[in-house]
Tab-separated table of C-alpha atoms and ligand atoms in Angstrom:
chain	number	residue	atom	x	y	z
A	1	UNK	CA	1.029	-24.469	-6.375
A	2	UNK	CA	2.035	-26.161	-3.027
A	3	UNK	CA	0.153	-24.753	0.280
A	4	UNK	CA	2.693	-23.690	2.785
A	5	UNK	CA	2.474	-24.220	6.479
A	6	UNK	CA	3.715	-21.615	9.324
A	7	UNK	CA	5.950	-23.236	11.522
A	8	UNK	CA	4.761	-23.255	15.554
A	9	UNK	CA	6.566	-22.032	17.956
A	10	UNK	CA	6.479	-20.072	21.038
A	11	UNK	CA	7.029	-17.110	19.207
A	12	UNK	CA	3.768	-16.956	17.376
A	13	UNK	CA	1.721	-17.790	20.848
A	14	UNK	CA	-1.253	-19.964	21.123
A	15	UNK	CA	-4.076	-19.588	22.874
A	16	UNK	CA	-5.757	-20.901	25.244
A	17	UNK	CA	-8.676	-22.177	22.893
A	18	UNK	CA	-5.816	-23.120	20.156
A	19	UNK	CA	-6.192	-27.442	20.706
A	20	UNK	CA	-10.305	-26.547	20.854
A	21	UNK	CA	-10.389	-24.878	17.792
A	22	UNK	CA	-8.022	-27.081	16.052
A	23	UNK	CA	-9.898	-30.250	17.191
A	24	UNK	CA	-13.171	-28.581	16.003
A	25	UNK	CA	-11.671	-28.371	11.931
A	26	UNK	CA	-9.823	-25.240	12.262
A	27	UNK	CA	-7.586	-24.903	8.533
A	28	UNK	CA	-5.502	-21.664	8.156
A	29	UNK	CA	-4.516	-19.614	11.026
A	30	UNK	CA	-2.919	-15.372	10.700
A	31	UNK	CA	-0.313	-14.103	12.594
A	32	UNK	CA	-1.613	-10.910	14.705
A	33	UNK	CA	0.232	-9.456	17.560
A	34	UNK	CA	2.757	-12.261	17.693
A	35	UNK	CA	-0.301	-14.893	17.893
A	36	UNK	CA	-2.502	-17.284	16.046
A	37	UNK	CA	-5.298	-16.119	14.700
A	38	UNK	CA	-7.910	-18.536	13.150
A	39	UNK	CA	-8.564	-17.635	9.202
A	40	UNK	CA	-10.817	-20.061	8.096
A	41	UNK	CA	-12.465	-23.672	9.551
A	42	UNK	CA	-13.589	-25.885	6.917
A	43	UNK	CA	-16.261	-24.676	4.762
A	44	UNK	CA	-16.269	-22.273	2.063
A	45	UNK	CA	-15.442	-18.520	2.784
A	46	UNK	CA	-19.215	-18.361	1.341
A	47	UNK	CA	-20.810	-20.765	3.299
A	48	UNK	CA	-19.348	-19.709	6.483
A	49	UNK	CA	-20.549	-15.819	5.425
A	50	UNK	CA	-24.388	-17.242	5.751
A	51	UNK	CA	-24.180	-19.130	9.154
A	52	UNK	CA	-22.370	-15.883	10.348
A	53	UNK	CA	-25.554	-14.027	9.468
A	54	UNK	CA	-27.876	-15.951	10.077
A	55	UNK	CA	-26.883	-18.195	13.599
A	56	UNK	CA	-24.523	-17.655	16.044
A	57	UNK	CA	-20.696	-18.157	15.715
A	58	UNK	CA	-17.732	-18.229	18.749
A	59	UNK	CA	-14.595	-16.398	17.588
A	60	UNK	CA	-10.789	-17.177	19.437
A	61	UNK	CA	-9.873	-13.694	19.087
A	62	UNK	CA	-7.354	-13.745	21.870
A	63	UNK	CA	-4.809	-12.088	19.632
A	64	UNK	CA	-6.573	-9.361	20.400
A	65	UNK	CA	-4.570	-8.651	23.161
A	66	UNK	CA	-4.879	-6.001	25.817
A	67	UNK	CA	-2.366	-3.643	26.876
A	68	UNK	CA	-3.054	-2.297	30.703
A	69	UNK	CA	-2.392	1.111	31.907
A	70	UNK	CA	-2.763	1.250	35.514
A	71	UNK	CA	-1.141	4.025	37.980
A	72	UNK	CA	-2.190	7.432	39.012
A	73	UNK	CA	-1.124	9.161	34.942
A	74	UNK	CA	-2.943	6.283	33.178
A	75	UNK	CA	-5.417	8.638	32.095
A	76	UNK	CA	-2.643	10.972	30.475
A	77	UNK	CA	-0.517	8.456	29.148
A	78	UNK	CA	-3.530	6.832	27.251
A	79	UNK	CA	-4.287	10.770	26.009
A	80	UNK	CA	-1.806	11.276	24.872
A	81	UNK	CA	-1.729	8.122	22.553
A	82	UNK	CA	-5.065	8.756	20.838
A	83	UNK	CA	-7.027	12.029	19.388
A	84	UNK	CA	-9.879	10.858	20.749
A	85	UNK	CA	-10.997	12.764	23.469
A	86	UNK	CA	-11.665	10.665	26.650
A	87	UNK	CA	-11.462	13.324	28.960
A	88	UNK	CA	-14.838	12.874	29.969
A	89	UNK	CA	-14.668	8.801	29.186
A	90	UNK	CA	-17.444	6.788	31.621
A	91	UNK	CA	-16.273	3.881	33.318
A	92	UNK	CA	-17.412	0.622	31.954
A	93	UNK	CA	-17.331	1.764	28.991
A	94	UNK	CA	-14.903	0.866	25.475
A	95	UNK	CA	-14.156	3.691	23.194
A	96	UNK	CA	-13.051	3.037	19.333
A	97	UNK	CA	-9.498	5.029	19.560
A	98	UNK	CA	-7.112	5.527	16.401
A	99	UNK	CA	-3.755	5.862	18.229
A	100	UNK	CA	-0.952	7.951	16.173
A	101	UNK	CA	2.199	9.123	16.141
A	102	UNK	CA	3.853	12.650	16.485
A	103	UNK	CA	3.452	13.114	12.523
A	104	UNK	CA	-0.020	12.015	13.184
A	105	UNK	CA	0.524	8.614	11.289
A	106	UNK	CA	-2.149	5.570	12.165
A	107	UNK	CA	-0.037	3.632	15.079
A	108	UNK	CA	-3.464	1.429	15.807
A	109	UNK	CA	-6.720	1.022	16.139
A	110	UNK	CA	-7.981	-0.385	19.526
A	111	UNK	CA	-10.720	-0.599	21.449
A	112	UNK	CA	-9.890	0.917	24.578
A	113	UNK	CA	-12.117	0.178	28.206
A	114	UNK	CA	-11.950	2.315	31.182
A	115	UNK	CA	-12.007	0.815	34.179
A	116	UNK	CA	-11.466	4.119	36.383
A	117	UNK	CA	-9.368	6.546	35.566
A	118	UNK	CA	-6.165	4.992	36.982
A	119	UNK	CA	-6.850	1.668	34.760
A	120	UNK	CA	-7.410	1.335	31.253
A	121	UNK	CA	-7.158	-1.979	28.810
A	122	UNK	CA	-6.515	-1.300	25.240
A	123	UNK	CA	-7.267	-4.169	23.210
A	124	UNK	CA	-5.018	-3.493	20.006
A	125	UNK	CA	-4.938	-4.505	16.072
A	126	UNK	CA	-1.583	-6.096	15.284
A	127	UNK	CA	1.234	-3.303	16.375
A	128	UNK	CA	3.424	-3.280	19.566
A	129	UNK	CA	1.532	-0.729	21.443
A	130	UNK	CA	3.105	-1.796	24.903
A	131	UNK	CA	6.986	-0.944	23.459
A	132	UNK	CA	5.233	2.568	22.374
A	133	UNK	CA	3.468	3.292	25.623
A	134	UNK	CA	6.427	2.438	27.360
A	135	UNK	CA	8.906	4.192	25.958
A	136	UNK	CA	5.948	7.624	26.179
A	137	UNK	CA	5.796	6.660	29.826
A	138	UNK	CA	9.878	6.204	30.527
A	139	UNK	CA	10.243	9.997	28.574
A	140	UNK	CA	7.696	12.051	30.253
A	141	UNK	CA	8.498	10.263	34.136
A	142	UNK	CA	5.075	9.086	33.941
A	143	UNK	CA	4.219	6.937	37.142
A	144	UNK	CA	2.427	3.820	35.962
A	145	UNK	CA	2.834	0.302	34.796
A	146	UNK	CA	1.967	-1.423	31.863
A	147	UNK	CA	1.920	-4.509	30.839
A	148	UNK	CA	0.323	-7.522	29.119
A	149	UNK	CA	-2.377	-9.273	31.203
A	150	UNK	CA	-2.798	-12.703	29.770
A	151	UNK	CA	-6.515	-12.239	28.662
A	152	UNK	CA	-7.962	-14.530	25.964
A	153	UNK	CA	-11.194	-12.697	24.057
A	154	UNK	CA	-13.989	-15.185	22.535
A	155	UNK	CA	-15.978	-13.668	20.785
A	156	UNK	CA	-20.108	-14.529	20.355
A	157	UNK	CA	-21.243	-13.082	16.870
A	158	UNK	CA	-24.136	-13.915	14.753
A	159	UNK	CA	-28.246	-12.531	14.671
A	160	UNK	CA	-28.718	-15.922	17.601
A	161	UNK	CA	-25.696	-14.603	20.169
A	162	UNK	CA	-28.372	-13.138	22.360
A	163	UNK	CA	-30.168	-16.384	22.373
A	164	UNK	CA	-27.446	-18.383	23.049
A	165	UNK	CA	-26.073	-15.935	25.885
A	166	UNK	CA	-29.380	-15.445	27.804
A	167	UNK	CA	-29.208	-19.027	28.192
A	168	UNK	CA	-26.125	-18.681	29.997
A	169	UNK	CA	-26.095	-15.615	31.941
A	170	UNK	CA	-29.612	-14.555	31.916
A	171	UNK	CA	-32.161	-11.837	31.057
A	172	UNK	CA	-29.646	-9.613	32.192
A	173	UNK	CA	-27.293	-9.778	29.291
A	174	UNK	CA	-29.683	-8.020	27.133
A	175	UNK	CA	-29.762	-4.703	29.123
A	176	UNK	CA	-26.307	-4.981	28.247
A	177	UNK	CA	-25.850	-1.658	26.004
A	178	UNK	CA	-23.810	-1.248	22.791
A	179	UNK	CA	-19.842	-0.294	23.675
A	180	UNK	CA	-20.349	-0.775	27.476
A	181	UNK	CA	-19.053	-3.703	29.516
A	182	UNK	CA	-19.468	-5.661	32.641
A	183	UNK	CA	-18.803	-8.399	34.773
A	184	UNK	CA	-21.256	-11.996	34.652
A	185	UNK	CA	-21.282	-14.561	37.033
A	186	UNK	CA	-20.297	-17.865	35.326
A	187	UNK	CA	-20.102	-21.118	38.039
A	188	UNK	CA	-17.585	-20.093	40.629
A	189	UNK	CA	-16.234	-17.263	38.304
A	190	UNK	CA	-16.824	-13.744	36.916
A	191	UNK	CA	-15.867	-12.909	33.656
A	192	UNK	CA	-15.803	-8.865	31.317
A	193	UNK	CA	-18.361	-9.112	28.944
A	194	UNK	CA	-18.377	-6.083	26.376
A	195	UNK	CA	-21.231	-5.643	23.366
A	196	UNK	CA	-18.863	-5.457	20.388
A	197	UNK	CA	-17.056	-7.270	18.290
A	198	UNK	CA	-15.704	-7.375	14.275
A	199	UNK	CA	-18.583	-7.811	12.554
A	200	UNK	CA	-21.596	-5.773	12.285
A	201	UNK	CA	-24.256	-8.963	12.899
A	202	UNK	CA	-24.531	-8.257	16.753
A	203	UNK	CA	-22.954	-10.293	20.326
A	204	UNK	CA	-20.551	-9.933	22.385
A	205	UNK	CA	-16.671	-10.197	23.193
A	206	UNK	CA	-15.978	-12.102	26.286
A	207	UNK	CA	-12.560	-11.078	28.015
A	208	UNK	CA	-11.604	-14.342	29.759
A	209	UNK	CA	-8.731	-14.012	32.906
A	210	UNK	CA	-10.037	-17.525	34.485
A	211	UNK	CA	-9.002	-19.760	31.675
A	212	UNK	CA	-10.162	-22.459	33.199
A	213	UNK	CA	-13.640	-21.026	33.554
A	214	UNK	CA	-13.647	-19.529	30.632
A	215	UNK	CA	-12.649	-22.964	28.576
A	216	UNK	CA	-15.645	-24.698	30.540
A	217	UNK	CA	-17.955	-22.086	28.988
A	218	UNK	CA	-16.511	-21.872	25.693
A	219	UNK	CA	-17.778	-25.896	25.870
A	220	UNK	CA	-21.188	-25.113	27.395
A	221	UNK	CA	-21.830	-22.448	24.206
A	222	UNK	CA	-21.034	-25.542	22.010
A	223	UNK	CA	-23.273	-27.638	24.122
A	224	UNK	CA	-26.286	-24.992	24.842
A	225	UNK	CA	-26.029	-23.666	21.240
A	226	UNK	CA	-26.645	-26.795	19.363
A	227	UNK	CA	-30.386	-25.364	18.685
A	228	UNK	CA	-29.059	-22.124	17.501
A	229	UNK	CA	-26.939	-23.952	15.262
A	230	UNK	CA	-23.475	-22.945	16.766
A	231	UNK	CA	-20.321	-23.473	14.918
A	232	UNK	CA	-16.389	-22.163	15.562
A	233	UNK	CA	-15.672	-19.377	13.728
A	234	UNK	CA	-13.220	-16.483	13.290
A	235	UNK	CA	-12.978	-12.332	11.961
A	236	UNK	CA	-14.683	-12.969	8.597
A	237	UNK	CA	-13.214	-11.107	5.523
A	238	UNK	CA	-16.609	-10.625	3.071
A	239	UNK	CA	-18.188	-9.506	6.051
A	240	UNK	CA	-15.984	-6.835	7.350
A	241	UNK	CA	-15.390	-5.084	4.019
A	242	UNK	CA	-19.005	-4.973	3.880
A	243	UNK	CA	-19.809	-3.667	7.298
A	244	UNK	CA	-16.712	-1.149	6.932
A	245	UNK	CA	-14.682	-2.439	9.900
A	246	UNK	CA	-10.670	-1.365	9.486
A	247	UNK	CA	-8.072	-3.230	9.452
A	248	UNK	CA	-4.980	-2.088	10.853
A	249	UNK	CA	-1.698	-2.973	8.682
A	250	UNK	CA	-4.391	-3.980	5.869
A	251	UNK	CA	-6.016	-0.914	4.921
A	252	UNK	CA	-4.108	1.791	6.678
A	253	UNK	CA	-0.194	1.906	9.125
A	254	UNK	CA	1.944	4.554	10.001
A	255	UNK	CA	1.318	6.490	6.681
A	256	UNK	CA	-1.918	6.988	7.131
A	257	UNK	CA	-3.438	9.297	9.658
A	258	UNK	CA	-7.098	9.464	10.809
A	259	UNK	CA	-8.364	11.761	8.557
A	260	UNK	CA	-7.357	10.351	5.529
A	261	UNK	CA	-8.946	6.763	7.322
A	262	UNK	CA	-12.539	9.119	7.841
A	263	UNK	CA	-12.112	8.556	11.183
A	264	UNK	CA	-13.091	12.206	11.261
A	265	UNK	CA	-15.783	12.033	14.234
A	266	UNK	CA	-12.734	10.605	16.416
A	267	UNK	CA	-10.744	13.090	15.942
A	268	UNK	CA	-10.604	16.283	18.581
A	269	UNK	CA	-8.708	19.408	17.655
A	270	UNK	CA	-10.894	21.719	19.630
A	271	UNK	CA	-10.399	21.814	23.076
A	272	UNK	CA	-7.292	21.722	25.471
A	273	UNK	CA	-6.463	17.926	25.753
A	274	UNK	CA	-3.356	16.838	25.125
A	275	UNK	CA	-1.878	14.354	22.649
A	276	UNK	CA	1.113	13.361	20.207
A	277	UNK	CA	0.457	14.541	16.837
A	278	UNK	CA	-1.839	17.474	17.491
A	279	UNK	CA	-0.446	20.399	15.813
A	280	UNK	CA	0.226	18.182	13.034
A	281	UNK	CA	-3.366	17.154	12.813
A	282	UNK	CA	-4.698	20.768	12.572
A	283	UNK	CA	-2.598	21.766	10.030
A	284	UNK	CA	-3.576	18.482	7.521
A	285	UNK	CA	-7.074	19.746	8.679
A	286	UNK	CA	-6.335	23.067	7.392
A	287	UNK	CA	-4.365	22.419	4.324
A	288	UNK	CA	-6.755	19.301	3.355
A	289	UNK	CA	-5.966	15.676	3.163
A	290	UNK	CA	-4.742	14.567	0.164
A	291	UNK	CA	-5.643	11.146	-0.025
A	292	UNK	CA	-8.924	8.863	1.560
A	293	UNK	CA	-9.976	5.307	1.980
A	294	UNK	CA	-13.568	4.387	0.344
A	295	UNK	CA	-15.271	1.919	-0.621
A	296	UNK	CA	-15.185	0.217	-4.634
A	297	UNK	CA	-16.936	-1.972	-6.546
A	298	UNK	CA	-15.360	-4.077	-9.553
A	299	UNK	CA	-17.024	-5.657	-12.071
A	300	UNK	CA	-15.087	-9.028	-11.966
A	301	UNK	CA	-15.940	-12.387	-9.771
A	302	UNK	CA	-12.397	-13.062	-8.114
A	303	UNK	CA	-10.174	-11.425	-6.325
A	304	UNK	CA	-6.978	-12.685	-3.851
A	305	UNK	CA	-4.932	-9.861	-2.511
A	306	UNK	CA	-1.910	-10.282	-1.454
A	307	UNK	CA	-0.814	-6.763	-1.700
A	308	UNK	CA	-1.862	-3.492	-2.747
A	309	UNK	CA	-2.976	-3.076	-6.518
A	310	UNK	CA	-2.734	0.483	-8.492
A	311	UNK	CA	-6.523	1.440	-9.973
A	312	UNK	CA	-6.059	3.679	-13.030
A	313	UNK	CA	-7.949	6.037	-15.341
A	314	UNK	CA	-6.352	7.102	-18.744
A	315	UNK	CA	-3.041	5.041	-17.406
A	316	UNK	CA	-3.015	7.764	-14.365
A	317	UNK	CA	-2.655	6.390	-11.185
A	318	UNK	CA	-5.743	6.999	-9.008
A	319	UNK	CA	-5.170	5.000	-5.929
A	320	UNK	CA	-4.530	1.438	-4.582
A	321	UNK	CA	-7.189	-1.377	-3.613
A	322	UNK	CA	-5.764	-2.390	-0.179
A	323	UNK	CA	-8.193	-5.242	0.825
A	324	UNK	CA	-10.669	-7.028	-1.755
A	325	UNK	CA	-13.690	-9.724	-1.675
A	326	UNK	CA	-16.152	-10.914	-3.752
A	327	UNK	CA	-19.262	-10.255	-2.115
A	328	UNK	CA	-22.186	-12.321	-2.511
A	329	UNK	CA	-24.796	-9.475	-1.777
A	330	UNK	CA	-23.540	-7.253	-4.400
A	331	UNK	CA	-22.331	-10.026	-7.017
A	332	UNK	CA	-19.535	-8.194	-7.548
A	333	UNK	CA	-15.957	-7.944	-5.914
A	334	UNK	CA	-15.757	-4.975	-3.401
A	335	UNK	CA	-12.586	-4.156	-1.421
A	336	UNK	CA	-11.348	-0.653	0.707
A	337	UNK	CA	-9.040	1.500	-1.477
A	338	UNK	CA	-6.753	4.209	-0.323
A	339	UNK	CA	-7.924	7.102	-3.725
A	340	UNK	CA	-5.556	10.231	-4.434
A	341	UNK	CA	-7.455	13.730	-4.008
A	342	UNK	CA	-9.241	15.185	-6.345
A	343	UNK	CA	-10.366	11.522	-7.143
A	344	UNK	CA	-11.915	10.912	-3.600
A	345	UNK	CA	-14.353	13.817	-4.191
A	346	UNK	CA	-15.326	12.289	-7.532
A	347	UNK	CA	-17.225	8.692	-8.277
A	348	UNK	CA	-15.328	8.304	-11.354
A	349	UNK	CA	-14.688	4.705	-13.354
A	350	UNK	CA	-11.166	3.417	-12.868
A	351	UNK	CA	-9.710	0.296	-14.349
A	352	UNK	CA	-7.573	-2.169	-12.633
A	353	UNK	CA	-5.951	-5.485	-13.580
A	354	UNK	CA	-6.879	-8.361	-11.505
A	355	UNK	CA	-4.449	-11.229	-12.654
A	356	UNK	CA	-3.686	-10.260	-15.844
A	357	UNK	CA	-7.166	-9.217	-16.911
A	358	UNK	CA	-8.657	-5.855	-17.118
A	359	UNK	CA	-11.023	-4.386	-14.996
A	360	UNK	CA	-13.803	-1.376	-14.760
A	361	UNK	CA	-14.532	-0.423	-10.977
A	362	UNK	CA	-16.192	2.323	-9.296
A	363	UNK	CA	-15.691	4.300	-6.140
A	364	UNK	CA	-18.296	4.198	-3.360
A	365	UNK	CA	-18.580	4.973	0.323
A	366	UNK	CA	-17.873	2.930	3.129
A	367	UNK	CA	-19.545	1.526	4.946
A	368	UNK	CA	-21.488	-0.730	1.462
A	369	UNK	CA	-24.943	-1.754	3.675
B	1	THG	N1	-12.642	-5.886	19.608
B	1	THG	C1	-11.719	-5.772	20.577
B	1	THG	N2	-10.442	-5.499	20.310
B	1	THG	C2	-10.053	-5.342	19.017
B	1	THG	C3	-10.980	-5.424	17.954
B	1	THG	C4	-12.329	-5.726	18.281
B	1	THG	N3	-8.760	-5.069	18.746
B	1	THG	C5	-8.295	-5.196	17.399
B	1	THG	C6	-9.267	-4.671	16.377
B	1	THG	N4	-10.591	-5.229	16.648
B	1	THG	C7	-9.310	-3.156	16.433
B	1	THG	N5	-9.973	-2.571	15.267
B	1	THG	C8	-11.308	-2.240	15.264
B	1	THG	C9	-11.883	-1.806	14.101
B	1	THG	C10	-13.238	-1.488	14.093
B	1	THG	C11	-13.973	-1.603	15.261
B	1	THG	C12	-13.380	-2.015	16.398
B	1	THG	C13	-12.032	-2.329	16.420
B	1	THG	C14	-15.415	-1.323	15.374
B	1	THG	N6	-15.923	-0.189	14.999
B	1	THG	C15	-17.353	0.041	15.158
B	1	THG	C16	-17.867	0.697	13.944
B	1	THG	O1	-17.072	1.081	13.098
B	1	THG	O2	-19.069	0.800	13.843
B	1	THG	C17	-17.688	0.867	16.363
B	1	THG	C18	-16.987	2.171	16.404
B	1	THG	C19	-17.701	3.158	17.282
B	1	THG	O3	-18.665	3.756	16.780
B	1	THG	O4	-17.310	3.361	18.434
B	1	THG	O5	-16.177	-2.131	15.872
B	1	THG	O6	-13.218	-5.872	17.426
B	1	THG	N7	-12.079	-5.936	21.853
């Protein structure tokens, strides 16, 4: 088998750490939101699974790109995307938000910030959440704009990102609380920091504006992290299937809605705000979902999905493994599967055929640790 390579263009955007990351040994980038991604650097998916839990890693996630709602119905428009309720959202704060469709179908996933309630950012998995806002905000006369402010995230992850960040910005980074954000003086320069990120091992997501600052401290992390033993890094697979973190167009899209994705707790049917998909919602509440993602576990040591694979019991289809590791904590491979109803309720054995060999498996819950 020949590797193929993805041609450049300007198309599939770079970013602004893109000639950083590649002189630094980046070796397979992933298209998201019409960008590059970084997929892997040069050590084993294995290898760089330890450092990531156990140092401190920086992350060009600037295909995480943010949508911005500003104008006096931002609030409203951004309602009426998500069943979340943010009616009583604080300011400097991000919010988790699945964002569906009138049938109540997954749309995205974002994290979305308020600034006040006449400016929000939504920083969105890979779907063209701008075209949908916009053409919400063109049919209901909405007064607001939207658009795509060229901000480039790198992201600080690892058990050491506090280490490595107090150096930089101070003691005050650690009052910093979980889901909240604020502005740190860098040099000359002030940049968002929030306390998230795609993986479960702790930091922060810096939303850089000043590129120019924010490429001078990407450097200094290299050169202040040395001790911490920093090293590039990007969203890492065996990690996020552990920790349970989603991924939009992976494990769920359009046909999916939030229940089904046990997004339950962000889901509000009970009170008076409005959004697209409502009705629809309380009747699948009412009449039951018929179908769930959870967790498995499969007895086998490999696994490379490139789509969805059927799992089986008694040749009865059962569900489909949408995204699949081998994890080195459980020794076996583990993966997020979408599993038919009554099945979901049930931790039967299934089979499934991983390159032409057979399989046992078992259902679990999500998150695995
Ligand atoms: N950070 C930012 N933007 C993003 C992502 C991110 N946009 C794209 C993508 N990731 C969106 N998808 C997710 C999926 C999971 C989480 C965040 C974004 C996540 N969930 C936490 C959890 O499940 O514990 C927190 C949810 C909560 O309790 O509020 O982190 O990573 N800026």
């Amino acid at each position: 088998m020949h590797n193929q390579y993805v041609a450049k263009s300007r198309r599939l955007r770079s970013t602004i750490y893109s000639s950083r990351i590649e002189n630094q040994g980046v070796t397979s980038y992933t298209i998201y939101n019409h960008m590059l991604l970084p997929a892997a650097f040069q050590d084993s998916i294995e290898e760089t699974y330890n450092h990531l839990k156990n140092y401190v890693q920086i992350w060009d996630v600037a295909a995480e790109r943010q949508i911005e709602i500003k104008g006096k119905d931002a609030y409203q428009l951004v309602q009426l995307m998500t069943c979340r309720d943010l009616s009583k959202a604080k300011e400097g704060k991000c919010y988790y938000c699945p964002i569906i469709d009138e049938n109540g179908g997954m749309i995205n996933d974002p994290v979305i910030l308020k600034f006040n309630q006449e400016k929000w950012w939504i920083s969105i998995a890979d779907s063209d959440v701008m075209l949908f806002a916009k053409g919400l905000a063109i049919g209901k006369k909405f007064e607001v704009s939207i658009s795509e402010p060229d901000v480039n995230i790198m992201a600080v992850q690892g058990p050491k990102a506090f280490n490595l960040l107090e150096k930089i910005f101070g003691k005050e980074i650690l009052d910093l609380k979980f889901y909240n954000f604020k502005y740190f003086n860098f040099n000359n320069s002030k940049h968002l920091i929030a306390r998230s990120g795609w993986s479960k091992q702790g930091g922060v997501e810096i939303y850089v504006e000043d590129s120019q600052s924010g490429l001078e401290l990407y450097d200094l992390f290299f050169e202040e992290g040395k001790e911490f033993n920093v090293k590039p890094g990007c969203p890492h697979l065996i990690e996020r299937i552990e920790s349970g973190l989603l991924s939009y167009g992976n494990d769920m899209d359009i046909n999916d809605n939030p229940l089904e994705c046990g997004m339950d707790k962000f889901v509000k049917l009970d009170n008076d705000i409005n959004f697209l998909g409502k009705e629809k919602l309380i009747q699948i509440k009412k009449s039951g979902i018929k179908k769930k993602l959870m967790g498995v576990k499969i007895n086998a040591d490999k696994i490379n999905l490139r789509s969805a694979i059927n799992l089986t019991i008694d040749d009865k289809i059962i569900g489909e493994i949408r995204s699949a590791c081998y994890s080195p904590t459980f020794k076996k491979v583990i993966g997020i599967a979408m599993i038919l109803n009554p099945y979901f309720l049930k931790k039967d054995q299934f089979n499934i055929i991983i390159d032409n060999n057979l399989h046992t498996g078992e259902i679990c819950e999500i998150p695995f640790v």
